[in-house]
Amino acid sequence: MNLTDKPHPWQLAARAEAMNPSAIREILKVTERPGVLNFAGGLPSPETFPIEAMRAACATILAEGSLTAKPSLQYAASEGLPELREWVASEMGKQGATVSPDQVLITTGSQQGLDLIAKVLIDKAAPVMVETPTYLGALQAFSPMEPSIVSVGSDEQGVQPEALRAQLEGMAERPRFMYLLPNFQNPTGRSMSDTRRAEVLAVCQEFGLPVVEDNPYGELWFDQAPAKPLLARWPEGVIYLGSFSKILAPGLRLGYVIAPPGLYPKLLQAKQAADLHTSGFNQRVVAEVIRDGFLDKHVPTIRARYQVQRNAMVAALARELGPTGATWNEPSGGMFIWVRLPEGLNAQALLPKAVDAGMAFVPGAPFYARDPDTRTMRLSFVTSKPEEIDRGMAALGQVVKQALAALKS
Amino acid sequence: MNLTDKPHPWQLAARAEAMNPSAIREILKVTERPGVLNFAGGLPSPETFPIEAMRAACATILAEGSLTAKPSLQYAASEGLPELREWVASEMGKQGATVSPDQVLITTGSQQGLDLIAKVLIDKAAPVMVETPTYLGALQAFSPMEPSIVSVGSDEQGVQPEALRAQLEGMAERPRFMYLLPNFQNPTGRSMSDTRRAEVLAVCQEFGLPVVEDNPYGELWFDQAPAKPLLARWPEGVIYLGSFSKILAPGLRLGYVIAPPGLYPKLLQAKQAADLHTSGFNQRVVAEVIRDGFLDKHVPTIRARYQVQRNAMVAALARELGPTGATWNEPSGGMFIWVRLPEGLNAQALLPKAVDAGMAFVPGAPFYARDPDTRTMRLSFVTSKPEEIDRGMAALGQVVKQALAALKS
């Protein structure tokens, strides 16, 4: 062979040729103008970060004579810290799911869980089902394994059981799994009711369609805890993803996967190949922080804060957008409200005008795997104070009204 | 379609069907018997971990009124912390490589760098070249993308340029890259001389074969710094991997990739999909630890410690194994010595006897992509005190002598 006539040495894998910069990432750049009230991000409020508790935990772990200092800084088991795995199993027990610590894999954020699942379960062109719309980060994590993404008809409670059944009946190949975010979904803020969970899972079980249940927001409920997790209802057919990002801090990059025993070894091998193990120091810090029931006191303060802000946004939306014909939901937890603009408007086209007017949102279109509803947008209510929410929604209302007026003229 | 006749819902991807438990992992389980002197691990010495410096850094970052606390705990840029990226670029400059901070991607350990490279550059069945033997973790990271691994003939300086040329001339497809570990390689401890680097790169450039240069051990030199990195010699044809695991602590899971500008965006997208970003808290802690030249004082203490232990092991090997006909190298840095047993012996078969005698090593065979030299073994000299090294090598000498005697009888 004569290779010497090819001067450029790097040849991309086909999957990398197909990679595109994240649409959201590009959009968020537009929104990061100083002075603009930002409802576009997906960040938790930094006011909720447990800085004091972390300071104490770090001091304890790294104290002179500490027995945990060296182990927390050394290479560690790919499975994760036993204390954390036990804690996860015990918490899931409180939610009605029987989980052994042996089923818990600690991951570098729950995003990594999605990456590992993709590697273990997705062959090229294999179908994977998602909600309409769905979490963009999941699509990005699945995409290097080149699945065929199938959007399932969804309503204000997520996937519709009849639509799911009709789609499954028409498919030539069983999807590898359906990806669901049952609690306070990103981007819509919607949740699956107890009945909806039962109905959807009945179809899944009938067709042997396994489920990946992603639950980063479940603890952020306002009035009552969400319905029982899917994992509790179908232990052998559900992989569950959890995260410490929204109840402690995302900068720690700590999440977990709960997998049926038969699948666990494959996920573990993928984990080992991906980054050997998740930071043992961060795992030890979190184990120390949560050891004596810290979260039982801490999480309610996050709920209370976010509920006040949710209330402020719902009130402001009614005031400012009510007259325009826009619609929105009133999520019972989480971080996001989903707004649908009046007919004729396009959220993406409206964004530059909103930024000029001093507020930013995320258009909903990128969250659809296909056939986007271009009238939709996502608003985060958790990083802005109520008076900022008032000002931001007023600006949005103005921009929408102007756009409607322009439409009619 | 009728899917309802398939009771078991999970279908593995083909790449996951092919995953096998790590051979090393299984071997290391054998070695973890209480009281056994362990030369099998690949762990740095915990005595070198900068616990005091980390305690101070954590206290500073998390202090009341600290401006870095909240940002370090929030979601952050996928590229990594600017201070760390600048530090990496500046350090590479000292080694003769012109690197912009924009080329530096902070990763969750350098293992993640290997995972990202595999995703971006390896198509199924595409050839990838490796040394003989090579780092097992790299083979594990590449394997989910299903490359065809090609082992290049190697000697005590790594890849042989003539062997490389002959192999490339016989290939129908240009390999995606060659993976090299030029300094104190894992598992052999060997290094590429300045001349060897130039010779190998000349062949690579002639054939347009790009290089992935992995350098976790380069700072652990004893008498003089290693030859100039490959990156400095061929900037557009080399991806470079570095790590904080051996100069600070592996439990932080902090590494980095330096990529040519044209490749960087693809690696960044793969990084974002894999875990969004590496822990901002850990990045901030390390930036704080190394800020005022800490490593200039710290790393020499690691070198001095490891050199004493290397000396002890070389002396003990000469004493205990010299008479048996075994051979070994005398690495000028790093963590490992590579031993070749006398003809007729098999390291894997010898391991249980060695463990019974109170010491453990890693057989060399799993480090070969194919055609293993079953007489080889890897010994780590960094986690045992000189007197433990003496006792361990004495035990190994006894076991080898007994095996030789059994062979003759």
XYZ file of C-alpha atoms in Angstrom, chain A residues 126-136 138-139 142 147-155 158-169 171 175 177-180 185 187 190 209 364-373:
55
model
C -31.188 0.352 16.479
C -34.397 2.163 17.499
C -34.536 4.045 20.820
C -37.785 5.681 21.963
C -37.989 9.105 23.591
C -40.678 11.487 24.783
C -41.777 14.464 22.679
C -39.977 16.720 23.564
C -37.123 15.155 25.545
C -33.903 16.010 27.390
C -31.341 17.165 24.852
C -29.780 12.332 26.491
C -30.016 12.676 22.721
C -27.023 8.419 22.706
C -29.405 4.978 17.198
C -32.536 5.602 15.222
C -34.474 7.921 17.566
C -38.239 7.385 17.657
C -40.328 10.154 19.259
C -43.429 8.872 21.022
C -46.582 10.964 21.019
C -46.754 12.805 24.355
C -49.096 15.144 26.182
C -45.539 12.624 28.956
C -45.789 9.568 26.719
C -49.346 8.583 25.730
C -49.955 4.853 26.181
C -52.155 4.531 23.073
C -49.627 6.339 20.898
C -46.881 4.121 22.278
C -48.863 0.980 21.535
C -49.691 2.103 18.001
C -46.052 2.939 17.289
C -44.766 -0.350 18.689
C -47.277 -2.291 16.612
C -42.282 -1.253 14.148
C -36.529 -0.583 20.397
C -35.304 0.978 25.384
C -37.577 3.939 25.980
C -36.001 6.929 27.719
C -38.356 8.588 30.218
C -39.182 16.702 33.018
C -37.572 20.692 29.265
C -44.349 17.924 33.309
C -39.752 -2.724 25.859
C -38.235 24.511 22.614
C -37.445 23.246 19.109
C -34.013 21.683 19.847
C -35.626 19.396 22.448
C -37.665 17.610 19.775
C -35.951 14.688 18.067
C -38.090 15.561 15.008
C -41.099 17.746 14.025
C -40.419 20.492 16.551
C -43.218 22.646 17.914
